[in-house]
Coordinates of C-alpha atoms in Angstrom, one line a residue:
M284 CA 19.1 21.2 -12.5
D285 CA 21.1 24.2 -11.6
T286 CA 19.0 26.5 -9.4
E287 CA 20.0 29.5 -7.4
V288 CA 18.6 30.8 -4.2
P289 CA 17.5 34.4 -3.6
N290 CA 20.0 37.0 -2.5
V291 CA 20.0 38.0 1.2
E292 CA 21.6 40.6 3.3
P293 CA 25.2 39.9 4.5
D294 CA 24.1 39.0 8.0
Q295 CA 21.9 36.3 6.7
M296 CA 24.6 34.5 4.7
H297 CA 24.7 31.6 7.1
S298 CA 21.1 30.6 6.4
P299 CA 20.7 27.5 4.3
G300 CA 19.0 27.9 1.0
M301 CA 19.3 31.7 1.2
Q302 CA 22.9 32.3 0.0
S303 CA 23.5 34.6 -2.9
A304 CA 25.7 32.2 -4.7
S305 CA 26.6 28.5 -4.8
P306 CA 29.2 27.4 -2.2
Q307 CA 32.7 27.5 -3.3
P308 CA 34.3 24.2 -4.5
L309 CA 36.5 22.6 -1.9
A310 CA 39.7 23.6 -3.6
G311 CA 43.1 23.1 -2.0
R312 CA 45.7 25.7 -1.0
P313 CA 48.9 25.4 1.2
N314 CA 48.0 24.2 4.6
T315 CA 49.1 26.1 7.7
V316 CA 51.5 24.2 10.0
L317 CA 49.5 21.7 12.2
Q318 CA 51.6 20.0 14.7
D319 CA 50.6 16.7 16.4
E320 CA 49.9 16.8 20.1
Q321 CA 49.9 13.8 22.4
S322 CA 47.4 15.3 24.8
A323 CA 43.8 14.1 24.4
H324 CA 40.8 16.3 24.6
S325 CA 38.3 14.8 27.0
P326 CA 34.7 15.3 26.1
R327 CA 32.3 17.3 28.2
I328 CA 29.0 15.6 28.8
S329 CA 25.9 17.7 29.2
D330 CA 24.1 18.5 32.4
A331 CA 21.8 15.6 31.8
A332 CA 24.6 13.3 33.0
H333 CA 23.6 14.1 36.5
S334 CA 20.1 12.9 36.0
E335 CA 19.1 9.4 37.1
L336 CA 18.0 6.5 35.0
S337 CA 15.1 4.6 36.3
G338 CA 11.9 2.8 35.3
S339 CA 11.2 0.2 32.7
F340 CA 11.6 2.5 29.8
G341 CA 15.2 3.3 30.7
Y342 CA 15.4 7.0 30.1
H343 CA 14.0 10.0 32.0
H344 CA 14.8 13.6 31.3
S345 CA 16.0 15.9 34.1
P346 CA 13.5 18.7 35.0
I347 CA 15.2 21.1 32.5
Y348 CA 17.0 19.1 29.8
R349 CA 19.5 21.6 28.3
S350 CA 21.3 20.6 25.2
P351 CA 25.1 20.9 24.9
L352 CA 24.2 22.7 21.6
S353 CA 22.6 25.5 23.6
H354 CA 24.3 28.9 23.9
G355 CA 27.0 29.0 26.5
Q356 CA 27.8 25.3 26.3
L357 CA 29.6 25.1 23.0
C358 CA 33.3 24.6 23.9
S359 CA 35.2 22.9 26.6
P360 CA 35.9 25.0 29.6
Q361 CA 39.4 23.7 29.8
A362 CA 40.2 25.1 26.3
S363 CA 43.5 27.1 26.3
T364 CA 44.8 26.9 22.7
T365 CA 43.4 27.9 19.3
G366 CA 41.4 25.5 17.2
H367 CA 44.5 25.1 14.9
H368 CA 46.3 23.3 17.8
D369 CA 43.4 21.3 18.9
P370 CA 44.3 17.5 18.9
L371 CA 40.9 16.8 17.2
V372 CA 41.6 19.3 14.4
E373 CA 45.2 18.2 13.9
S374 CA 44.2 14.6 13.6
L375 CA 41.6 15.5 11.0
A376 CA 44.1 17.7 9.2
N377 CA 46.6 14.8 8.9
S378 CA 43.9 12.5 7.6
L379 CA 42.7 15.1 5.0
L380 CA 46.3 15.7 3.9
K381 CA 46.7 12.0 3.1
T382 CA 43.7 12.3 0.8
G383 CA 45.2 15.3 -1.0
V384 CA 43.4 18.1 0.8
T385 CA 45.9 20.9 1.4
E386 CA 43.5 23.7 2.4
E387 CA 43.6 24.9 6.0
T388 CA 41.4 22.5 8.0
M389 CA 39.0 25.0 9.6
V390 CA 38.5 26.8 6.3
Y391 CA 37.8 23.5 4.6
L392 CA 35.5 22.4 7.4
N393 CA 33.5 25.6 7.1
K394 CA 33.1 25.1 3.4
C395 CA 31.8 21.5 4.0
I396 CA 29.2 22.9 6.4
D397 CA 28.1 25.4 3.8
L398 CA 27.7 22.5 1.4
H399 CA 25.6 20.7 3.9
F400 CA 23.1 23.5 4.4
V401 CA 22.8 24.0 0.7
Y402 CA 22.4 20.4 -0.5
T403 CA 21.6 17.9 2.3
Y404 CA 20.0 20.0 5.0
P405 CA 16.6 20.1 3.1
I406 CA 16.3 16.4 3.5
V407 CA 17.9 16.0 7.0
P408 CA 17.3 19.3 8.7
I409 CA 18.8 18.3 12.1
L410 CA 21.5 20.9 12.6
H411 CA 21.2 24.4 14.1
R412 CA 23.3 26.8 12.0
S413 CA 23.6 29.6 14.5
T414 CA 25.0 27.2 17.1
I415 CA 27.6 25.8 14.6
N416 CA 28.6 29.3 13.6
E417 CA 29.1 30.3 17.2
T418 CA 31.2 27.2 17.8
M419 CA 33.4 27.9 14.7
D420 CA 33.8 31.5 15.8
K421 CA 35.0 30.5 19.3
V422 CA 37.4 28.0 17.9
N423 CA 38.8 30.4 15.4
N424 CA 38.8 33.6 17.4
S425 CA 38.8 32.8 21.1
G426 CA 41.4 30.0 21.3
A427 CA 38.8 27.5 22.3
R428 CA 39.1 23.8 21.7
W429 CA 36.3 21.8 20.1
D430 CA 33.8 20.2 22.4
A431 CA 33.9 16.5 21.5
R432 CA 30.2 16.1 20.9
M433 CA 30.1 19.1 18.6
F434 CA 33.2 18.0 16.7
A435 CA 31.8 14.5 16.2
L436 CA 28.5 16.1 15.0
V437 CA 30.0 18.6 12.5
T438 CA 32.5 16.1 11.0
A439 CA 29.7 13.5 10.7
A440 CA 27.6 16.0 8.8
C441 CA 30.6 16.7 6.5
S442 CA 31.1 13.0 5.8
Y443 CA 27.4 12.5 4.9
T444 CA 27.4 15.6 2.7
L445 CA 30.6 14.8 0.8
A446 CA 29.4 11.2 0.3
L447 CA 26.1 12.3 -1.3
V448 CA 26.8 15.5 -3.2
P449 CA 28.3 14.7 -6.7
D450 CA 32.0 15.3 -6.8
H451 CA 31.8 17.8 -9.6
L452 CA 30.0 20.1 -7.2
T453 CA 32.5 19.6 -4.4
S454 CA 35.8 18.7 -5.9
A455 CA 36.0 16.1 -3.2
S456 CA 36.0 12.3 -3.5
L457 CA 34.6 9.6 -1.3
V458 CA 37.9 9.2 0.4
V459 CA 37.7 12.7 1.8
A460 CA 34.2 11.9 3.1
E461 CA 35.7 8.8 4.7
A462 CA 38.3 10.9 6.4
F463 CA 35.6 13.0 8.0
Y464 CA 33.7 9.9 9.0
K465 CA 36.7 8.3 10.7
A466 CA 37.4 11.6 12.6
S467 CA 33.8 11.7 13.8
K468 CA 33.7 8.0 14.7
S469 CA 36.9 8.1 16.7
T470 CA 35.7 11.1 18.6
L471 CA 32.4 9.5 19.3
D472 CA 34.2 6.3 20.5
S473 CA 36.1 8.4 23.0
Y474 CA 32.9 9.1 25.0
M475 CA 30.7 6.3 23.8
E476 CA 29.7 5.0 27.2
Q477 CA 28.6 8.4 28.5
D478 CA 26.9 9.1 25.2
I479 CA 24.7 6.0 25.5
E480 CA 23.9 6.6 29.2
Y481 CA 23.0 10.2 28.8
P482 CA 22.0 10.7 25.1
D483 CA 20.8 14.0 23.6
H484 CA 20.0 15.1 20.0
S485 CA 23.6 14.9 18.9
S486 CA 23.9 11.3 20.0
I487 CA 21.3 10.3 17.5
A488 CA 22.2 12.8 14.7
I489 CA 25.8 11.7 14.6
R490 CA 24.7 8.1 14.0
V491 CA 22.2 9.1 11.4
F492 CA 25.0 10.9 9.5
H493 CA 27.3 7.9 10.0
S494 CA 24.5 5.6 8.7
G495 CA 24.0 7.8 5.7
W496 CA 27.8 7.8 4.9
A497 CA 27.9 4.0 5.1
H498 CA 24.9 3.7 2.8
A499 CA 26.4 6.1 0.3
A500 CA 29.6 4.1 0.4
G501 CA 27.7 0.9 -0.5
K502 CA 27.9 -0.6 3.0
S503 CA 24.2 -1.4 3.4
K504 CA 24.7 -3.8 6.3
A505 CA 26.9 -1.4 8.3
S506 CA 24.4 1.4 7.5
W507 CA 21.5 -0.6 8.9
H508 CA 23.5 -1.5 12.0
I509 CA 24.3 2.1 12.8
L510 CA 20.7 3.1 12.1
G511 CA 19.6 0.6 14.6
E512 CA 21.7 2.3 17.2
S513 CA 19.9 5.5 16.5
V514 CA 16.6 3.8 16.8
R515 CA 17.4 2.4 20.1
L516 CA 18.4 5.8 21.4
V517 CA 15.2 7.2 20.2
Q518 CA 13.3 4.5 22.0
S519 CA 15.3 5.0 25.2
M520 CA 14.6 8.7 25.1
R521 CA 10.9 8.0 24.3
L522 CA 10.9 10.6 21.5
H523 CA 7.7 9.2 20.1
D524 CA 5.9 10.6 23.2
E525 CA 5.0 14.3 23.2
A526 CA 5.4 14.4 27.0
S527 CA 9.1 13.7 26.7
Y528 CA 9.6 17.1 25.1
E529 CA 8.1 19.1 27.9
R530 CA 11.2 18.7 30.0
M531 CA 13.6 19.7 27.3
D532 CA 15.4 22.9 26.5
P533 CA 13.4 24.5 23.6
L534 CA 16.3 24.2 21.1
E535 CA 17.0 20.6 22.1
G536 CA 13.3 19.8 21.8
Q537 CA 13.1 21.1 18.3
L538 CA 16.2 19.2 17.2
C539 CA 14.9 16.0 18.8
R540 CA 11.6 16.4 17.1
R541 CA 13.3 16.7 13.7
I542 CA 15.6 13.7 14.3
F543 CA 12.7 11.5 15.5
W544 CA 10.7 12.1 12.3
V545 CA 13.8 11.6 10.1
L546 CA 14.3 8.2 11.8
Y547 CA 10.6 7.4 11.5
T548 CA 10.8 7.6 7.7
S549 CA 14.2 6.0 7.6
D550 CA 12.8 3.0 9.6
K551 CA 9.9 2.6 7.1
S552 CA 12.3 3.0 4.1
A553 CA 14.6 0.3 5.4
A554 CA 11.6 -2.0 5.9
I555 CA 10.4 -1.8 2.3
L556 CA 13.8 -1.5 0.6
G557 CA 15.9 -3.7 2.8
G558 CA 13.4 -6.2 4.2
H559 CA 14.1 -5.1 7.8
P560 CA 11.5 -5.1 10.5
Q561 CA 9.9 -1.8 11.5
C562 CA 11.1 -0.6 14.8
L563 CA 9.2 2.7 15.1
A564 CA 5.8 1.7 13.9
S565 CA 2.9 3.4 15.8
S566 CA 1.5 0.0 16.8
L567 CA 4.6 -0.8 18.7
F568 CA 3.9 1.9 21.3
K569 CA 1.1 1.5 23.8
E570 CA 0.1 5.2 23.4
G571 CA 1.0 5.3 19.7
I572 CA 3.1 8.2 18.3
T573 CA 2.1 11.5 19.8
A574 CA 5.2 13.6 19.0
A575 CA 4.3 16.8 17.2
Y576 CA 6.0 18.0 14.0
P577 CA 8.9 20.5 14.5
D578 CA 8.6 24.3 13.9
D579 CA 10.7 26.5 11.7
F580 CA 14.1 27.9 12.8
P581 CA 13.7 31.6 12.2
G582 CA 16.1 32.9 9.7
Q583 CA 17.3 29.4 8.8
D584 CA 14.3 27.6 7.2
L585 CA 12.5 30.3 5.2
I586 CA 13.4 30.9 1.6
R587 CA 11.9 33.1 -1.2
V588 CA 10.1 31.5 -4.1
S589 CA 8.6 32.8 -7.3
T590 CA 5.0 31.8 -8.0
T591 CA 3.4 31.0 -11.3
L592 CA 2.0 34.5 -11.5
G593 CA 5.5 36.0 -11.1
S594 CA 5.1 37.2 -7.5
E595 CA 7.5 36.3 -4.7
Q596 CA 6.5 34.7 -1.4
Q597 CA 8.2 33.0 1.5
M598 CA 8.2 29.2 1.9
S599 CA 9.6 27.1 4.7
I600 CA 11.8 24.1 4.1
M601 CA 9.8 22.5 6.8
T602 CA 6.8 22.4 4.6
G603 CA 8.4 19.8 2.4
F604 CA 10.0 18.0 5.3
N605 CA 6.7 17.6 7.2
A606 CA 4.9 16.6 4.0
N607 CA 7.3 13.7 3.7
R608 CA 6.3 12.7 7.3
D609 CA 2.6 12.9 6.2
L610 CA 3.3 10.6 3.3
W611 CA 5.0 7.9 5.3
R612 CA 2.5 8.1 8.1
A613 CA -0.3 7.6 5.6
A614 CA 1.5 4.6 4.1
E615 CA 2.3 2.9 7.4
P616 CA -1.0 1.3 8.3
L617 CA -1.4 0.0 4.7
L618 CA 2.0 -1.5 4.7
L619 CA 1.5 -3.2 8.1
L620 CA -2.1 -4.2 7.4
T621 CA -1.3 -5.9 4.2
A622 CA 1.5 -7.9 5.7
D623 CA -0.7 -9.0 8.6
D624 CA -3.6 -9.8 6.3
I625 CA -1.5 -12.0 4.0
S626 CA 0.0 -13.8 7.0
H627 CA -3.5 -14.4 8.5
I628 CA -4.9 -15.7 5.2
Q629 CA -2.0 -18.1 4.6
Q630 CA -2.1 -19.5 8.1
G631 CA -5.9 -19.8 8.2
G632 CA -6.2 -21.3 4.7
S633 CA -9.8 -19.9 4.5
H634 CA -11.4 -17.4 2.2
P635 CA -13.6 -15.2 4.3
V636 CA -16.3 -13.1 2.6
L637 CA -16.2 -9.4 3.3
S638 CA -19.4 -7.4 3.0
D639 CA -19.8 -3.7 2.0
A640 CA -20.4 -2.9 5.7
S641 CA -17.3 -4.7 7.0
P642 CA -15.4 -2.5 9.4
E643 CA -12.2 -4.0 8.1
L644 CA -13.0 -3.1 4.5
A645 CA -14.1 0.4 5.5
T646 CA -10.9 1.0 7.4
L647 CA -8.8 -0.3 4.5
T648 CA -10.7 2.0 2.1
D649 CA -10.1 5.0 4.3
Q650 CA -6.4 4.2 4.7
Y651 CA -5.9 3.8 0.9
M652 CA -7.7 7.0 0.1
R653 CA -5.7 8.9 2.8
F654 CA -2.5 7.7 1.2
S655 CA -3.6 8.5 -2.3
T656 CA -4.5 12.1 -1.4
C657 CA -1.9 12.9 1.2
L658 CA 0.2 15.1 -1.2
D659 CA -2.8 16.8 -2.9
D660 CA -2.3 20.1 -1.0
L661 CA 1.4 20.5 -1.7
P662 CA 2.7 23.9 -2.8
E663 CA 3.1 24.0 -6.5
M664 CA 6.9 23.5 -6.7
L665 CA 6.7 20.3 -4.7
R666 CA 4.0 18.7 -6.8
F667 CA 4.3 15.9 -9.3
H668 CA 3.6 18.4 -12.1
P669 CA 5.5 21.4 -10.5
S670 CA 4.6 23.8 -13.3
L671 CA 0.9 23.0 -13.5
G672 CA -1.3 25.5 -11.7
S673 CA -4.3 23.9 -10.0
S674 CA -6.6 26.9 -9.8
P675 CA -7.9 29.4 -12.4
N676 CA -5.6 32.1 -11.0
E677 CA -2.5 29.8 -11.3
F678 CA -3.2 28.0 -14.6
V679 CA -1.2 29.2 -17.6
F680 CA -0.4 27.8 -21.0
A681 CA 3.1 26.7 -21.5
D682 CA 3.7 28.8 -24.6
K683 CA 2.6 31.9 -22.7
H684 CA 4.7 31.4 -19.6
V685 CA 8.4 30.8 -18.7
R686 CA 8.5 28.7 -15.6
A687 CA 10.5 30.0 -12.8
E688 CA 13.1 27.5 -11.5
P689 CA 12.5 26.5 -7.9
P690 CA 15.1 27.1 -5.3
R691 CA 17.5 24.3 -5.0
A692 CA 16.3 23.2 -1.6
I693 CA 12.7 22.9 -2.8
A694 CA 13.8 20.9 -5.9
I695 CA 15.7 18.5 -3.7
Q696 CA 12.7 18.0 -1.5
R697 CA 10.4 17.4 -4.5
T698 CA 12.6 14.7 -5.8
N699 CA 12.5 13.0 -2.4
L700 CA 8.8 13.3 -2.0
Q701 CA 7.7 12.2 -5.4
A702 CA 10.2 9.3 -5.7
S703 CA 9.0 8.1 -2.3
Y704 CA 5.4 8.3 -3.3
Q705 CA 5.9 6.3 -6.5
C706 CA 7.9 3.7 -4.6
L707 CA 5.3 3.3 -1.8
K708 CA 2.5 3.2 -4.4
M709 CA 4.2 0.3 -6.1
V710 CA 4.7 -1.6 -2.8
I711 CA 1.1 -1.0 -1.8
L712 CA -0.2 -2.0 -5.2
R713 CA 1.6 -5.3 -5.1
N714 CA 0.6 -6.1 -1.5
L715 CA -3.0 -5.2 -1.8
S716 CA -3.5 -7.1 -5.0
A717 CA -2.0 -10.1 -3.2
V718 CA -4.6 -9.7 -0.4
W719 CA -7.5 -9.6 -2.7
A720 CA -6.2 -12.6 -4.7
H721 CA -6.7 -14.7 -1.5
R722 CA -10.2 -13.5 -0.8
N723 CA -13.7 -14.3 -2.1
I724 CA -15.2 -10.9 -2.0
D725 CA -18.9 -10.0 -2.7
S726 CA -18.9 -6.3 -2.9
R727 CA -19.7 -3.4 -5.3
D728 CA -17.3 -1.1 -3.4
F729 CA -15.3 0.9 -6.0
L730 CA -12.0 0.6 -4.3
L731 CA -12.6 -3.1 -3.7
D732 CA -13.5 -3.7 -7.3
H733 CA -10.4 -1.8 -8.3
F734 CA -8.1 -4.1 -6.4
L735 CA -10.2 -7.2 -7.2
G736 CA -9.6 -6.4 -10.8
M737 CA -5.9 -6.2 -10.3
A738 CA -5.8 -9.6 -8.5
S739 CA -5.5 -12.9 -10.3
A740 CA -8.7 -14.9 -10.6
N741 CA -6.9 -17.7 -8.8
A742 CA -4.4 -17.3 -6.0
D743 CA -2.0 -19.8 -7.6
Q744 CA -2.3 -18.2 -11.1
L745 CA 1.0 -16.8 -12.3
A746 CA -0.3 -14.2 -14.8
D747 CA -1.5 -10.8 -13.7
S748 CA -4.8 -9.1 -14.6
P749 CA -4.7 -6.4 -17.2
L750 CA -5.7 -3.8 -14.7
Y751 CA -2.8 -4.7 -12.4
I752 CA -0.4 -4.5 -15.4
L753 CA -1.7 -1.1 -16.4
E754 CA -1.4 0.2 -12.9
T755 CA 2.2 -1.1 -12.6
L756 CA 3.1 0.5 -16.0
R757 CA 1.6 3.8 -14.8
V758 CA 3.8 3.8 -11.7
A759 CA 6.8 2.9 -13.8
E760 CA 6.1 5.8 -16.2
D761 CA 5.5 8.2 -13.3
M762 CA 8.8 7.3 -11.6
L763 CA 10.6 7.9 -14.9
Y764 CA 8.9 11.3 -15.1
V765 CA 10.1 12.1 -11.6
A766 CA 13.7 11.2 -12.6
H767 CA 13.4 13.1 -15.9
T768 CA 12.2 16.3 -14.2
S769 CA 14.7 16.0 -11.4
G770 CA 18.0 15.3 -13.1
L771 CA 20.9 13.2 -12.0
D772 CA 22.3 15.6 -9.5
L773 CA 19.1 15.9 -7.5
I774 CA 18.6 12.1 -7.4
R775 CA 22.2 11.6 -6.2
I776 CA 21.9 14.3 -3.5
N777 CA 18.9 12.3 -2.2
G778 CA 21.3 9.4 -1.7
E779 CA 21.4 5.7 -2.4
V780 CA 18.0 5.3 -0.9
C781 CA 16.5 7.4 -3.7
T782 CA 18.3 5.2 -6.2
E783 CA 16.9 2.1 -4.5
K784 CA 13.4 3.4 -4.8
I785 CA 13.8 3.7 -8.5
R786 CA 15.4 0.3 -8.6
L787 CA 12.4 -1.2 -6.8
V788 CA 10.0 0.0 -9.5
G789 CA 12.3 -1.2 -12.2
A790 CA 12.5 -4.6 -10.6
S791 CA 8.7 -4.7 -10.6
I792 CA 8.7 -4.2 -14.4
L793 CA 11.0 -7.2 -14.8
E794 CA 8.8 -9.3 -12.6
L795 CA 5.8 -8.2 -14.7
I796 CA 7.5 -9.3 -17.9
A797 CA 8.5 -12.7 -16.4
R798 CA 4.9 -13.4 -15.3
N799 CA 3.1 -12.1 -18.4
P800 CA 5.4 -12.8 -21.4
A801 CA 2.4 -13.1 -23.9
S802 CA 0.4 -10.1 -22.7
P803 CA -0.2 -7.5 -25.4
L804 CA 0.6 -4.9 -22.7
M805 CA 4.2 -5.9 -22.5
S806 CA 5.4 -3.6 -25.3
A807 CA 5.7 -0.6 -22.9
A808 CA 7.1 -2.9 -20.1
R809 CA 9.9 -4.1 -22.4
R810 CA 10.8 -0.5 -23.2
Y811 CA 10.9 0.4 -19.5
S812 CA 13.0 -2.7 -18.8
E813 CA 15.7 -1.3 -21.0
L814 CA 15.4 2.3 -19.7
Y815 CA 15.5 1.6 -16.0
P816 CA 19.0 -0.1 -16.1
H817 CA 20.2 2.8 -18.2
V818 CA 19.0 5.4 -15.6
L819 CA 20.4 3.4 -12.7
A820 CA 23.8 3.0 -14.5
L821 CA 24.0 6.8 -14.9
L822 CA 23.5 7.2 -11.1
N823 CA 26.7 5.3 -10.4
S824 CA 25.1 3.5 -7.4
K825 CA 27.7 2.2 -5.0
L826 CA 25.3 -0.5 -3.8
S827 CA 24.9 -1.7 -7.4
E828 CA 28.7 -1.8 -7.8
R829 CA 29.1 -3.8 -4.6
A830 CA 26.3 -6.2 -5.6
Q831 CA 28.0 -6.8 -9.0
Y832 CA 31.3 -7.3 -7.3
N833 CA 29.8 -9.8 -4.9
A834 CA 28.0 -11.6 -7.7
T835 CA 31.3 -11.9 -9.6
E836 CA 33.1 -13.3 -6.6
V837 CA 30.3 -15.9 -6.1
N838 CA 30.4 -16.9 -9.8
Q839 CA 34.2 -17.2 -9.7
G840 CA 34.0 -19.4 -6.6
R841 CA 31.6 -21.8 -8.3
R842 CA 34.1 -22.4 -11.2

């Protein structure tokens, strides 16, 4: 899907999703002379470095916690040369040159940032564009050197973006993304100890981008390890607690809110896709999660969209971002509850009877209904059926209306939202049916009957009920519809994790066929079992390639 964003005035051209044209490909041109320098640029740590660490939770903010991303704290005070003679820039230039990039480094870096705000910012909106622009201007025009924190952050964002965005949109390969990753990683390593002792938003954001790059490169274990570092920093800063934000600089607070909720969903995703334990579950914190959702950045997050009726209105990127938080928050208690329920049943070996009035049943019913309806109030362009109006004023017949293409940022978010929903629905479907299969339930509750019908009559029975098969096939078909209406590029831009969500549903179909080979409902399942591998192959998944390589090595070793 090739969508354009609305035209804006020249002074707004730095806003993501509001550019008049697609970003220019990262083409090469003769590079200016960049000489190596032996001097190292020492990082400047924020004012929070002077605050004290105390208490059992390990991290306390200073009375006014001002981010190094705030105005007036962008570049090192010792800067005396232009950005083109900065050791950090020159090291990056040499690395890029080895990958075949001949364009002047700062120009190339700026184009990468443009790509980030167009393609990957809608999913991970954790950078402040005005701050980055000010930094780039100071480096280019005032002879300032890069601050190490900012350089590590910007190059990390570039590595993540170039790893995710299809190369036909960037003219850059994964080796270029790796050059940015290594530049960011080496810079972070130069002040690692201070960064851990006195973390801020950039400390976490850098690692989130590093984890994303590793995941896109097919290094799932490295990605999980780096993500774990981010989670530990979030825990030490107590970003789950709203009170922690009261002592922050306003900009730092908004960025920290965004990064917390990005990690919250990443933590859940890693749990269901990678089998990892949840580290940011609400139940793990005594006071629960009280952090509020972030606000818009004026001039950065608002875009113009065309409605079904042909009018234009403003829509915030944060609408889709926060809707994704709602989705995963609604799913969390169901995922945790089913795991605990199954464990309790298996350990107890009993079959308790639940009545209609059971508090446990009422809670589970409410939780499932909350999950099922959490996306009902989405704006039209983010919905499962993005062109279907849901009110008399919005409804039109397809032959009477030409659908307006959504802005690219909204289309990217829709793919993420709807693929996540189908994946979560599949996981919850499997887990809840397993719970009811272990229980002797005497109830006329509709939801209970629904899941009871999906459960096997006997816990040890291998075949599935017809209702469970039909529900699984429906999820499989809906996921294919999401892929069909998104297109390959939008799925790829959402990263390997989006591909894994599709793969999880496809694997469920294979399991269904294996358990129910004689079922008359398997005709559709067999069609899907051929289609899902085809779709996954088109996505060129690095994790799939690595898995096939590892499997080949294992088979060769057995010979």
